mmCIF file with all atom_site columns, C-alpha atoms in Angstrom:
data_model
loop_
_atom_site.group_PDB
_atom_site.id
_atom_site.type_symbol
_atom_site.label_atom_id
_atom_site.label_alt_id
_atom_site.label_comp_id
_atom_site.label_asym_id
_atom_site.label_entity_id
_atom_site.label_seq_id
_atom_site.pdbx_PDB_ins_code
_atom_site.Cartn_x
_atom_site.Cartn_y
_atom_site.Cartn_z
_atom_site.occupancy
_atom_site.B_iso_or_equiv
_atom_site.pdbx_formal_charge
_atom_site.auth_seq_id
_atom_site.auth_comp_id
_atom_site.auth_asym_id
_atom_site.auth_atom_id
_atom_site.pdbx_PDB_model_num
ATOM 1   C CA . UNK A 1 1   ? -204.526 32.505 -22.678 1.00 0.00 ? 1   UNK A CA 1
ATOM 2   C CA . UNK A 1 2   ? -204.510 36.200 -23.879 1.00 0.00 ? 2   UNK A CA 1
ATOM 3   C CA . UNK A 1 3   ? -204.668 34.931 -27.119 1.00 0.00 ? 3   UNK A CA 1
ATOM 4   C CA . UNK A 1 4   ? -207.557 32.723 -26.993 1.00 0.00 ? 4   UNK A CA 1
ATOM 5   C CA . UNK A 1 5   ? -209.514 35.449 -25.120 1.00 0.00 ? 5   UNK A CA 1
ATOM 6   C CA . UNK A 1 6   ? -209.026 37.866 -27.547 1.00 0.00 ? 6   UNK A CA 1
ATOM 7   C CA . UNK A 1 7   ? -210.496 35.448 -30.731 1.00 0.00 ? 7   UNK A CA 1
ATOM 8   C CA . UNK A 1 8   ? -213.279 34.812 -28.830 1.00 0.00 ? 8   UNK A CA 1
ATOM 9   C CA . UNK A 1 9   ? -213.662 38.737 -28.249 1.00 0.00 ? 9   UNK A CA 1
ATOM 10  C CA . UNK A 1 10  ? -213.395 38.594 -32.064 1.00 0.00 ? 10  UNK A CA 1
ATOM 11  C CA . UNK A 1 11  ? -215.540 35.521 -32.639 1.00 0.00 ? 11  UNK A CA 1
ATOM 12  C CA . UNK A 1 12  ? -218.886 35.739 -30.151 1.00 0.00 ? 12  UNK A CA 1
ATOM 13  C CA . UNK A 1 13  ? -220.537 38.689 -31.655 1.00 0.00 ? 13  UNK A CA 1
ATOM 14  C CA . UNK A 1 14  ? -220.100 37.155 -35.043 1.00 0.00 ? 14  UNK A CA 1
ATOM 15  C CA . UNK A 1 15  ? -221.327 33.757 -34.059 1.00 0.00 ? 15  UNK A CA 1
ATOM 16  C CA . UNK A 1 16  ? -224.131 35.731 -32.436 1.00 0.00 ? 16  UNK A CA 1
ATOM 17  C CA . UNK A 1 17  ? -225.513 37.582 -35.444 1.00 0.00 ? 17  UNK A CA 1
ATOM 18  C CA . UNK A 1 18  ? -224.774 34.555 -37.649 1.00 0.00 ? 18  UNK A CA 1
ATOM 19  C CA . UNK A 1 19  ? -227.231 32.324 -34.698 1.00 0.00 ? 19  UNK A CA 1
ATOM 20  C CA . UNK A 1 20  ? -229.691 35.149 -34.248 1.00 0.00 ? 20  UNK A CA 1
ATOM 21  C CA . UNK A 1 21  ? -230.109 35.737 -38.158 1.00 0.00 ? 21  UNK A CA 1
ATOM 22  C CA . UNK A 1 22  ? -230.810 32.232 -38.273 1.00 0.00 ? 22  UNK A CA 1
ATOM 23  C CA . UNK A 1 23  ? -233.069 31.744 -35.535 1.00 0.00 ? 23  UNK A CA 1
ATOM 24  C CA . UNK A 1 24  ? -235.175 34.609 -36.902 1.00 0.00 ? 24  UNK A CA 1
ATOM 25  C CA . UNK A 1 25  ? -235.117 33.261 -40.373 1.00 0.00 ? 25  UNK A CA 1
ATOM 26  C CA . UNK A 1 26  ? -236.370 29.740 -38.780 1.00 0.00 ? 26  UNK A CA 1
ATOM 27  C CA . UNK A 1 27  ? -239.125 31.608 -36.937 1.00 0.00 ? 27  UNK A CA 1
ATOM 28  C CA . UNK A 1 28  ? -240.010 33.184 -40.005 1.00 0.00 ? 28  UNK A CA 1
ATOM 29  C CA . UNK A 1 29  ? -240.134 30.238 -42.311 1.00 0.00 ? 29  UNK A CA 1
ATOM 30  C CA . UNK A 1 30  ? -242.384 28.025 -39.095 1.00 0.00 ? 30  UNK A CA 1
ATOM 31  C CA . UNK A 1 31  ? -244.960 30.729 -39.006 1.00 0.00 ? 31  UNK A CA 1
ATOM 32  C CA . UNK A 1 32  ? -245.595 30.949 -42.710 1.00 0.00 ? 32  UNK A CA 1
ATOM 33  C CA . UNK A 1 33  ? -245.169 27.180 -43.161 1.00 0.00 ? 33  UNK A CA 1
ATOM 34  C CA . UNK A 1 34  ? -247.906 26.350 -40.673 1.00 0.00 ? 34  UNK A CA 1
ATOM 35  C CA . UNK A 1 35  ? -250.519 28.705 -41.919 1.00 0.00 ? 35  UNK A CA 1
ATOM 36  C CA . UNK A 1 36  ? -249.616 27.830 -45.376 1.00 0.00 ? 36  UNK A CA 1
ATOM 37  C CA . UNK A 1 37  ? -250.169 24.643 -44.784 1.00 0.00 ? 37  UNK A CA 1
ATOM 38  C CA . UNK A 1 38  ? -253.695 24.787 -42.827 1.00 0.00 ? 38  UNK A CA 1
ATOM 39  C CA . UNK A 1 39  ? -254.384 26.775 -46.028 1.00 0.00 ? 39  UNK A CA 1
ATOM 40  C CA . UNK A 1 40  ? -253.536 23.957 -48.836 1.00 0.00 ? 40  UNK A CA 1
ATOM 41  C CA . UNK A 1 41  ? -254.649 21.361 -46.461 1.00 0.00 ? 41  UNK A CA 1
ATOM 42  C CA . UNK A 1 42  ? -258.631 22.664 -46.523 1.00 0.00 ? 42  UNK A CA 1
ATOM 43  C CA . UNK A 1 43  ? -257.858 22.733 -50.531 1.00 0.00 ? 43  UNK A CA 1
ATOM 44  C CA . UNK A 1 44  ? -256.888 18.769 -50.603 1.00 0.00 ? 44  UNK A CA 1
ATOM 45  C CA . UNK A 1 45  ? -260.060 18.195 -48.309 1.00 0.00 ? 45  UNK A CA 1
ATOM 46  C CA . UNK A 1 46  ? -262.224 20.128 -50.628 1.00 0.00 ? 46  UNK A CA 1
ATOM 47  C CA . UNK A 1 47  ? -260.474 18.288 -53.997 1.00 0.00 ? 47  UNK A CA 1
ATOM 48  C CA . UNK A 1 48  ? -259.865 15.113 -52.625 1.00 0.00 ? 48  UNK A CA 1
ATOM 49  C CA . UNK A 1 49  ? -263.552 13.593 -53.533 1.00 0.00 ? 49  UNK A CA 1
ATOM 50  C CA . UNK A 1 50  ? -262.410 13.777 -56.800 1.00 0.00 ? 50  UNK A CA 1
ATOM 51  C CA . UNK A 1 51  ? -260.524 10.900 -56.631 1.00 0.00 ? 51  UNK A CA 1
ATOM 52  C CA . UNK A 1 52  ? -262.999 9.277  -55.054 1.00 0.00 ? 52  UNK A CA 1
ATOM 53  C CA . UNK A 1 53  ? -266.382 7.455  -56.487 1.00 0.00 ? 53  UNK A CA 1
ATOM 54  C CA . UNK A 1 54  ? -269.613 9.273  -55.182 1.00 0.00 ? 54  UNK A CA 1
ATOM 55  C CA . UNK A 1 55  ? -271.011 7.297  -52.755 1.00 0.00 ? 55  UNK A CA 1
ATOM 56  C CA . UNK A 1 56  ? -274.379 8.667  -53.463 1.00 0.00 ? 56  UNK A CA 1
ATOM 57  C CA . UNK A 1 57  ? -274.004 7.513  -57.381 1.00 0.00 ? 57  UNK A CA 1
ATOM 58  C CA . UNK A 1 58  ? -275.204 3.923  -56.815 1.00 0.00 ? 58  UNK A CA 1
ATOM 59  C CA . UNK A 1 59  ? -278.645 4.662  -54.956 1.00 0.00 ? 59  UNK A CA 1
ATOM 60  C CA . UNK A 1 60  ? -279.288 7.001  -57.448 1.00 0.00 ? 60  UNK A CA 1
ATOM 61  C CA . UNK A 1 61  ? -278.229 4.327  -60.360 1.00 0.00 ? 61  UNK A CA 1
ATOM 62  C CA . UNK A 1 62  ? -280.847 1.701  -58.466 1.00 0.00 ? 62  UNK A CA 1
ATOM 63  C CA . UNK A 1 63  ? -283.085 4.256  -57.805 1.00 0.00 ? 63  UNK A CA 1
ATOM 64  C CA . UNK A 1 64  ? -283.304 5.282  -61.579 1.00 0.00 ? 64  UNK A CA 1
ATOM 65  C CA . UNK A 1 65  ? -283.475 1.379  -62.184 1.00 0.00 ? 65  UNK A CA 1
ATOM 66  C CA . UNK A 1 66  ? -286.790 0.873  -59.917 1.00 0.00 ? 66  UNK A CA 1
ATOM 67  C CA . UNK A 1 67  ? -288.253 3.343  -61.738 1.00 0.00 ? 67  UNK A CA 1
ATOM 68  C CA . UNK A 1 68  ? -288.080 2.306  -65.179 1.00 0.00 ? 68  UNK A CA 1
ATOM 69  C CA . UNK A 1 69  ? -289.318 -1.038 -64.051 1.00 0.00 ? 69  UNK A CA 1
ATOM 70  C CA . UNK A 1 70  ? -292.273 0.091  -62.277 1.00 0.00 ? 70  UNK A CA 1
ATOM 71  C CA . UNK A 1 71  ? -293.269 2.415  -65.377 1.00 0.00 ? 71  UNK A CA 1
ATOM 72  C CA . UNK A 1 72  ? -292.674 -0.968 -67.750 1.00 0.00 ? 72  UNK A CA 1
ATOM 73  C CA . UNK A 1 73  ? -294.509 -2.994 -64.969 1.00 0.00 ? 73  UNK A CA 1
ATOM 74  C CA . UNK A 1 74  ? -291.439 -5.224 -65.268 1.00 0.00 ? 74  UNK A CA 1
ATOM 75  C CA . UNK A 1 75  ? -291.353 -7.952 -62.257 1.00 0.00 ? 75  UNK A CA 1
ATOM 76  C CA . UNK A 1 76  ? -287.805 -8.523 -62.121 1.00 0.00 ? 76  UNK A CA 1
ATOM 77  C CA . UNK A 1 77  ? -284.694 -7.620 -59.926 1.00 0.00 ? 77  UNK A CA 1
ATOM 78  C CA . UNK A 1 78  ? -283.070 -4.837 -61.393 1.00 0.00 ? 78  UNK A CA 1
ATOM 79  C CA . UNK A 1 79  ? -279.453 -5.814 -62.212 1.00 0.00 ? 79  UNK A CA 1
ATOM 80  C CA . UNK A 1 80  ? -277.675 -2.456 -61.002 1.00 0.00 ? 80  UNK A CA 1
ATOM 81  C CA . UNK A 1 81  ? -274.805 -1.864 -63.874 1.00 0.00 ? 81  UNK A CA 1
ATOM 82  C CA . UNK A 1 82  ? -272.324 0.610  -63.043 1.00 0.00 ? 82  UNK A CA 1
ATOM 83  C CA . UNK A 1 83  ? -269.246 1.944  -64.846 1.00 0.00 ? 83  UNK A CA 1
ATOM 84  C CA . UNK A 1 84  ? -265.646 1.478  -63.257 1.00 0.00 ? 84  UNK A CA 1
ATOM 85  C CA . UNK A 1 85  ? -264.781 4.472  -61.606 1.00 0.00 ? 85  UNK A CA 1
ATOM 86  C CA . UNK A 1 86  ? -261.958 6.726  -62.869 1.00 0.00 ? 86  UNK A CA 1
ATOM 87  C CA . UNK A 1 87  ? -260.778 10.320 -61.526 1.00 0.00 ? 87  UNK A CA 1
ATOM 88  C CA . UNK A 1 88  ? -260.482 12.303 -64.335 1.00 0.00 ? 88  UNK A CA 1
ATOM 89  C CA . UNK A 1 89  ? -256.401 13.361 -65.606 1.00 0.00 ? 89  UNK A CA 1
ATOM 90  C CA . UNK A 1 90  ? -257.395 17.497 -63.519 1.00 0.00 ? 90  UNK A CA 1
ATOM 91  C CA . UNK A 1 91  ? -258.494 15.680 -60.629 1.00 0.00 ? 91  UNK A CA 1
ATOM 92  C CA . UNK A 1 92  ? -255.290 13.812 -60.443 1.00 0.00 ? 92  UNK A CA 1
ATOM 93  C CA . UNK A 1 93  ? -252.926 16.660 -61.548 1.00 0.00 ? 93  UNK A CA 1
ATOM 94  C CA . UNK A 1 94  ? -254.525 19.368 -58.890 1.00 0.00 ? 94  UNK A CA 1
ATOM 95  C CA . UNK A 1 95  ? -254.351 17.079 -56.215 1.00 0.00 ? 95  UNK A CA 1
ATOM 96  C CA . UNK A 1 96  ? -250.888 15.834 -56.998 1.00 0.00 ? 96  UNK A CA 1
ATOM 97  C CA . UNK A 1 97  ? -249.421 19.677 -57.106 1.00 0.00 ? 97  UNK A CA 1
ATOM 98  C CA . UNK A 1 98  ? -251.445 20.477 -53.926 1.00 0.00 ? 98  UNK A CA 1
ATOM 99  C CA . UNK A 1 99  ? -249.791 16.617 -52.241 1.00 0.00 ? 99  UNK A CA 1
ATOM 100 C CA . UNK A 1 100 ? -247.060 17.518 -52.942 1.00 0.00 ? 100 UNK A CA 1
ATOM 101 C CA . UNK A 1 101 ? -247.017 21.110 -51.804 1.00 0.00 ? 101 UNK A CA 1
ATOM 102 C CA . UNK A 1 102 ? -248.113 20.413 -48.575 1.00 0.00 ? 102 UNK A CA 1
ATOM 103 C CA . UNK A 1 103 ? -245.135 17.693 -48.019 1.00 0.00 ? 103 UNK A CA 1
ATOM 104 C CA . UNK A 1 104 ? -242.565 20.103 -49.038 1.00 0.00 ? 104 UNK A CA 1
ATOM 105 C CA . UNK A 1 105 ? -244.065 23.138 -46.535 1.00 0.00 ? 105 UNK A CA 1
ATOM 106 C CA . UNK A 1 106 ? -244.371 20.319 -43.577 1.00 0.00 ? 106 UNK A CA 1
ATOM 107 C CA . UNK A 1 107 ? -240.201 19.472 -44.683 1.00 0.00 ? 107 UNK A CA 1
ATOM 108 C CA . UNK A 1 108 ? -239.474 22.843 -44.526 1.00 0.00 ? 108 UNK A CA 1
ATOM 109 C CA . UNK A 1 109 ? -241.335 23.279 -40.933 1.00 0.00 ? 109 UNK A CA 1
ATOM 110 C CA . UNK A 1 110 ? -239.226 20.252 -39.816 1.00 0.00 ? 110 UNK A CA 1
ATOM 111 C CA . UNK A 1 111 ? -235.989 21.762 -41.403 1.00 0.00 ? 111 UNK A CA 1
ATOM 112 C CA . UNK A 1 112 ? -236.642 24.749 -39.601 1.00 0.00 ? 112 UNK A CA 1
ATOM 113 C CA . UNK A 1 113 ? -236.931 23.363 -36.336 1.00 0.00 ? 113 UNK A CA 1
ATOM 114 C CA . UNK A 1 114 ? -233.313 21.166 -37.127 1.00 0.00 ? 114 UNK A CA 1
ATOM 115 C CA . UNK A 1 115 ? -232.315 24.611 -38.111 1.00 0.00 ? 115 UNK A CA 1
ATOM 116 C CA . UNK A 1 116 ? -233.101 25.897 -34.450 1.00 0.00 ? 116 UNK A CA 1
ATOM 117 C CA . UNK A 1 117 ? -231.581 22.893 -32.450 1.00 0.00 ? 117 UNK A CA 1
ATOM 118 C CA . UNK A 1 118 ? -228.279 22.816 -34.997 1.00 0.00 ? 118 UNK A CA 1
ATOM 119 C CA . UNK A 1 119 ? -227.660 26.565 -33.719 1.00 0.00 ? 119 UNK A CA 1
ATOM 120 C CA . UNK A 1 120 ? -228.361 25.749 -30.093 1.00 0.00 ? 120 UNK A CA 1
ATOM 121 C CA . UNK A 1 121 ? -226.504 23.190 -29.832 1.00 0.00 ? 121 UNK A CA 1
ATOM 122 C CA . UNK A 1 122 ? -223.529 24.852 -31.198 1.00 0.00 ? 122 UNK A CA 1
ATOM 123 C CA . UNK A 1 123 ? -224.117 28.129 -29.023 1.00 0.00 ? 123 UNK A CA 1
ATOM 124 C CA . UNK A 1 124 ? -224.445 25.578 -25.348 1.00 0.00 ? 124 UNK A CA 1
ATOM 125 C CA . UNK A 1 125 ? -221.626 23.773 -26.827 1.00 0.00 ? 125 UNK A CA 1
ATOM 126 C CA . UNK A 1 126 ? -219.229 26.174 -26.957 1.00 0.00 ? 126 UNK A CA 1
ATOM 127 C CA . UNK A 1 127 ? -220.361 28.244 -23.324 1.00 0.00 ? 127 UNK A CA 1
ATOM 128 C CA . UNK A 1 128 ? -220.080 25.055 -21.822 1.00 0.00 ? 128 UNK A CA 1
ATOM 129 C CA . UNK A 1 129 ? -216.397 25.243 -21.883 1.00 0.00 ? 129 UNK A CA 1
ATOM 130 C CA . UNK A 1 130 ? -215.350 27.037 -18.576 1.00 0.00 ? 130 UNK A CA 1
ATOM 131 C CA . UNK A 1 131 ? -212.074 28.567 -20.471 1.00 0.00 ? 131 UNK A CA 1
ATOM 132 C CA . UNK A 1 132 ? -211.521 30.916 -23.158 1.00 0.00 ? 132 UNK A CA 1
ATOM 133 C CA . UNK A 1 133 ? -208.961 28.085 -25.007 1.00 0.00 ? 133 UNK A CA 1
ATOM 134 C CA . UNK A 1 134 ? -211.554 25.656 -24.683 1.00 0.00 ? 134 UNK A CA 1
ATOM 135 C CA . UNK A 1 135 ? -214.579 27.889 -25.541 1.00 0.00 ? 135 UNK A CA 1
ATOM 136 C CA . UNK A 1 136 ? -212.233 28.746 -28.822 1.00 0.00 ? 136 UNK A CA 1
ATOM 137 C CA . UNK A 1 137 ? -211.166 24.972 -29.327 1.00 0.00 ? 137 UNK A CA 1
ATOM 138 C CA . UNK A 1 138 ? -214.837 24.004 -29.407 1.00 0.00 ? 138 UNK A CA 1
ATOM 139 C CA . UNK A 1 139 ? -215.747 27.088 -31.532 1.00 0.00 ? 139 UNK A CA 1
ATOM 140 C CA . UNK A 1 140 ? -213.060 26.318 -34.477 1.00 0.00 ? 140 UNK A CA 1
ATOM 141 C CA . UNK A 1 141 ? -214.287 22.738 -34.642 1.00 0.00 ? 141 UNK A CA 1
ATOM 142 C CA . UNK A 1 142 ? -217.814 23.295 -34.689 1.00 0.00 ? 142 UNK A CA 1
ATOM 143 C CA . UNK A 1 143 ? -217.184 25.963 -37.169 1.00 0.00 ? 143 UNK A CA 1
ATOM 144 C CA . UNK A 1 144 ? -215.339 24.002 -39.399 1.00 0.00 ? 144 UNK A CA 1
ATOM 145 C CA . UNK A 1 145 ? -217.954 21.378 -39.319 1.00 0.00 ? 145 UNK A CA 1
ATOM 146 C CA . UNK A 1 146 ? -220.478 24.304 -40.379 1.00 0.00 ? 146 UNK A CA 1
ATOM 147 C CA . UNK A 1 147 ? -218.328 25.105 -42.943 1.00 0.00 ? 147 UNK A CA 1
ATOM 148 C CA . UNK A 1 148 ? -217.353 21.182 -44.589 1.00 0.00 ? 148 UNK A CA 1
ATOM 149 C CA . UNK A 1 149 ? -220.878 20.601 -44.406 1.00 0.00 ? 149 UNK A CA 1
ATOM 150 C CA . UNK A 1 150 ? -222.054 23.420 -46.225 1.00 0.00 ? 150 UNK A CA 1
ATOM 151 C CA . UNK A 1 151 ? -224.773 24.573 -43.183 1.00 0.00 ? 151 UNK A CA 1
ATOM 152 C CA . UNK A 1 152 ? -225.265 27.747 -44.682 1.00 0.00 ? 152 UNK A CA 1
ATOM 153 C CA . UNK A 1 153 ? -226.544 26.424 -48.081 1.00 0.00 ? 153 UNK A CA 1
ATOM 154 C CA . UNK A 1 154 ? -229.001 24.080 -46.320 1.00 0.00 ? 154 UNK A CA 1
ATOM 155 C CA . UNK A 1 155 ? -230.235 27.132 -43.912 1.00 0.00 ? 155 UNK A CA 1
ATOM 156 C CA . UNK A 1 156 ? -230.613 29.228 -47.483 1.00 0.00 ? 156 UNK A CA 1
ATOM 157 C CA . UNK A 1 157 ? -232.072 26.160 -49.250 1.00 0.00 ? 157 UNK A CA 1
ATOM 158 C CA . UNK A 1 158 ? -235.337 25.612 -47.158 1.00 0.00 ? 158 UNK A CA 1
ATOM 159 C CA . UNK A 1 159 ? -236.903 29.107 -48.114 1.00 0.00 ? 159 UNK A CA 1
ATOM 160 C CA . UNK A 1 160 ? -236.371 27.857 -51.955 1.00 0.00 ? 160 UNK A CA 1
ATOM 161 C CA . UNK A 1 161 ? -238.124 24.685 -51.011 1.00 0.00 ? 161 UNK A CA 1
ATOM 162 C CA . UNK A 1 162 ? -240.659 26.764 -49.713 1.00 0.00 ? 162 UNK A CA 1
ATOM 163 C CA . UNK A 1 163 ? -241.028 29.146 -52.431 1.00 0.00 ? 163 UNK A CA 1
ATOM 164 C CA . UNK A 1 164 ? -241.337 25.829 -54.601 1.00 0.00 ? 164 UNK A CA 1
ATOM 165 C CA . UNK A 1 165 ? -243.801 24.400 -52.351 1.00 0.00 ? 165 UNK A CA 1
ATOM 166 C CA . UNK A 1 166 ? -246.113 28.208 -53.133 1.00 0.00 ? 166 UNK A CA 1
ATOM 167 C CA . UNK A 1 167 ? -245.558 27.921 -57.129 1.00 0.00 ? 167 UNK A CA 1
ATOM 168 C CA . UNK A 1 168 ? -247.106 24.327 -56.776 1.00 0.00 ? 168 UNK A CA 1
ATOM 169 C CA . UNK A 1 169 ? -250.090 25.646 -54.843 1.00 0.00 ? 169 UNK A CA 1
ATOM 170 C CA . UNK A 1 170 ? -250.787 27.901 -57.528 1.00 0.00 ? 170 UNK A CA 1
ATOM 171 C CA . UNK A 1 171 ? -250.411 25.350 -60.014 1.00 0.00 ? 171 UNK A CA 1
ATOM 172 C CA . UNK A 1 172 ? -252.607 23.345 -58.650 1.00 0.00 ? 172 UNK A CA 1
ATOM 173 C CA . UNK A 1 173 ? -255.267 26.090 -58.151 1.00 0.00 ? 173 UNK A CA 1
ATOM 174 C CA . UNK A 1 174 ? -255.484 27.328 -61.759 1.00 0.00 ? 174 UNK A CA 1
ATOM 175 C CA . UNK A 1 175 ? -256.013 23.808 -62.494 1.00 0.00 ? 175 UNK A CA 1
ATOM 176 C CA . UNK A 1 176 ? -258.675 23.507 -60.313 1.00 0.00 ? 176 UNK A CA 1
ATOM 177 C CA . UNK A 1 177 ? -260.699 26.822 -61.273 1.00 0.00 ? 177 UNK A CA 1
ATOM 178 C CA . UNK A 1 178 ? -259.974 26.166 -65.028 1.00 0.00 ? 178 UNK A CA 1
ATOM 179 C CA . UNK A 1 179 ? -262.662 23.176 -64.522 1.00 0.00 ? 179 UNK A CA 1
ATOM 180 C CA . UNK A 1 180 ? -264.569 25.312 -62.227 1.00 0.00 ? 180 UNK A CA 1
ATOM 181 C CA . UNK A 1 181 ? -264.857 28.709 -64.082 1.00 0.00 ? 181 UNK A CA 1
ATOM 182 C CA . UNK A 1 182 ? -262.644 29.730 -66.986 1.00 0.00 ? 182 UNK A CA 1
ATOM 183 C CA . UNK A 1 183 ? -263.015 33.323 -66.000 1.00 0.00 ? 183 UNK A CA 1
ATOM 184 C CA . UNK A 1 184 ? -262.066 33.254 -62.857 1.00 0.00 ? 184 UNK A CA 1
ATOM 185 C CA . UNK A 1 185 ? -259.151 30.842 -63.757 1.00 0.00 ? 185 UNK A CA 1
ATOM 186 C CA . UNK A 1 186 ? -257.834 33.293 -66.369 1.00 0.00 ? 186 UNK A CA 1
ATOM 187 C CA . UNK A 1 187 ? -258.095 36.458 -64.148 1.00 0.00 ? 187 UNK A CA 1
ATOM 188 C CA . UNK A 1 188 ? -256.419 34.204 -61.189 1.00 0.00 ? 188 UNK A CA 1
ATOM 189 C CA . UNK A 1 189 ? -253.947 32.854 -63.849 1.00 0.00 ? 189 UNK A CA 1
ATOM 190 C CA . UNK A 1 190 ? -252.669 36.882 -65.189 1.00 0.00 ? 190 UNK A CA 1
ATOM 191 C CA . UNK A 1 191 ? -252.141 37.619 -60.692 1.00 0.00 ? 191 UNK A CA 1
ATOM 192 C CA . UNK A 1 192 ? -250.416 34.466 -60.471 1.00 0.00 ? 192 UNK A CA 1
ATOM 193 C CA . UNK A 1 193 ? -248.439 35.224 -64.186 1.00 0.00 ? 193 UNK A CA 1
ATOM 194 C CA . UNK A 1 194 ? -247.831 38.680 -62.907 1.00 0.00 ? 194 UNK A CA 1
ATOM 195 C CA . UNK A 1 195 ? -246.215 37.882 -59.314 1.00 0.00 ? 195 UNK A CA 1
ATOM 196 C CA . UNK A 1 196 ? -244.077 35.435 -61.024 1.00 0.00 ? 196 UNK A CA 1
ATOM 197 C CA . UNK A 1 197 ? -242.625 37.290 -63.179 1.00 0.00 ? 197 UNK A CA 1
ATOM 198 C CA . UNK A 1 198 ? -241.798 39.929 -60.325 1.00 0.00 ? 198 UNK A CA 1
ATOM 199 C CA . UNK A 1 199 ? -240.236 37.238 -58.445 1.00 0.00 ? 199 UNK A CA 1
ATOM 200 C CA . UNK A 1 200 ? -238.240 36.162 -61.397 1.00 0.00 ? 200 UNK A CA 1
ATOM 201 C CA . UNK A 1 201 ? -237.083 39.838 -61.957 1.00 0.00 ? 201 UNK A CA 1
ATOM 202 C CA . UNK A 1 202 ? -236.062 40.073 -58.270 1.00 0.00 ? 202 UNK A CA 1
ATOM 203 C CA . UNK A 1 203 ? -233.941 36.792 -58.986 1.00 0.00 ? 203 UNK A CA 1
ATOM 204 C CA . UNK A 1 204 ? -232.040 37.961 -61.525 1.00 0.00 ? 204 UNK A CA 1
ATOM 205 C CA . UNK A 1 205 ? -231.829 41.798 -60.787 1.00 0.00 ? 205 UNK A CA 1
ATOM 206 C CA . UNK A 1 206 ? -229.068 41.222 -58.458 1.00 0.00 ? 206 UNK A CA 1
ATOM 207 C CA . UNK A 1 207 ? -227.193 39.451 -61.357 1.00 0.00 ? 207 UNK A CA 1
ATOM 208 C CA . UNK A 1 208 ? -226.969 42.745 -63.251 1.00 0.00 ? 208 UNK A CA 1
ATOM 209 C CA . UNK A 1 209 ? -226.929 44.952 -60.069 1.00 0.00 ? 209 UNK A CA 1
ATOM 210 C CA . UNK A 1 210 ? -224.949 43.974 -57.223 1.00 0.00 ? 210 UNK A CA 1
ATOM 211 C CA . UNK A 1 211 ? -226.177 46.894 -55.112 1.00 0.00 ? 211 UNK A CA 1
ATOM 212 C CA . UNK A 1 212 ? -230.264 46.213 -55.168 1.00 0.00 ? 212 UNK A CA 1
ATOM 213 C CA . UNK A 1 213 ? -231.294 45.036 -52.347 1.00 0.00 ? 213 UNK A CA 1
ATOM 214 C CA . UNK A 1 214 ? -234.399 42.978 -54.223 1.00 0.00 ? 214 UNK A CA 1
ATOM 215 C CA . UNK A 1 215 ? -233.310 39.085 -54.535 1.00 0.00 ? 215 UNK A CA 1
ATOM 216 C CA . UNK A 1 216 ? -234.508 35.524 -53.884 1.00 0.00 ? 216 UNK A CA 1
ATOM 217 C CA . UNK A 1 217 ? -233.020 32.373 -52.334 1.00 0.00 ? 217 UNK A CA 1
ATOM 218 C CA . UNK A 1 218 ? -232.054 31.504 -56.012 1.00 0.00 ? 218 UNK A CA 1
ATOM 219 C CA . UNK A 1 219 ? -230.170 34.980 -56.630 1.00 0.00 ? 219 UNK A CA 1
ATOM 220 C CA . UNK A 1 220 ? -227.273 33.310 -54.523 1.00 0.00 ? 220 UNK A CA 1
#
């Protein structure tokens, strides 16, 4: 019994860090994944029409019809004639990056959330037990489950998806201010050019210097 009591001496505060660091990384990653989302979701309301025919196109089509007949004092119907509709290729492309960044923040906001019941579920599993040999029974198992099923690189894995879910955002908003305004697409474009190649520094800093404390999820 002495035994057992003593490795869970040893083992709670580490499974406590481990849970808290977690929990606050979760936390973390649900804040900035809701307002990141609120923030690409008014972008796909204001690009969506794109991919959408103008619904004010055909009364101005008949309207434009009615009026050459009444200047040629012409006495029939006009016959309204209107091209197929077709989203042009930057319509589909910005609203396909900023689609598909706002399903990878919403996976990562449901990850996170997993994330949070995974760790309470192992912390009320294991204070359940009213004995130390049980408590440290439960804790081995569960930790060995961590451990086969490779829970750490899943909890380090949803900030890369998130990081993946930003780069398409700006993708998709170059994109959309190259058709807008070239100037302001360019000068967007060199911020965008210049924060990526800071985070891509950061990545592989860490490669040549174990000691800096500057890395990403893919530095790992």
């Amino acid at each position: 019994a002495k035994l057992w009591s003593v490795y869970m001496t040893e083992a709670t505060p580490y499974d406590k860090a481990l849970m808290e660091s977690w929990t606050e990384d979760m936390n973390g990653i649900l804040i900035f994944a809701g307002l990141f989302s609120a923030v690409v979701t008014t972008f796909i309301i204001e690009s969506y029409g794109g991919l959408m025919p103008d619904p004010n196109a055909t009364t101005v089509a008949l309207l434009q019809q009615i009026s050459l007949q009444l200047a040629s004092n012409a006495v029939q119907n006009p016959t309204l004639t209107l091209e197929p509709f077709s989203p042009t290729s930057s319509a589909l492309r910005v609203n396909a990056f900023w689609i598909l960044s706002l399903c990878l923040a919403l996976t990562c906001a449901l990850a996170a959330t997993l994330v949070q019941q995974w760790v309470r579920h192992y912390t009320q599993a294991i204070q359940r037990r009213p004995a130390p040999h049980l408590q440290a029974r439960m804790r081995r198992y569960l930790f060995k489950g961590m451990e086969k099923f490779k829970m750490s690189a899943v909890v380090e894995g949803i900030p890369t998806l998130l990081h993946a879910s930003v780069c398409l955002f700006f993708a998709g908003l170059v994109d959309f201010l190259y058709q807008t305004n070239l100037l302001i697409a360019m000068v967007a474009l060199s911020i965008i050019a210049a924060c990526g190649g800071l985070y891509f520094f950061m990545t592989i800093l860490p490669v040549f210097h174990r000691q800096s404390p500057f890395r990403t999820p893919l530095s790992e």
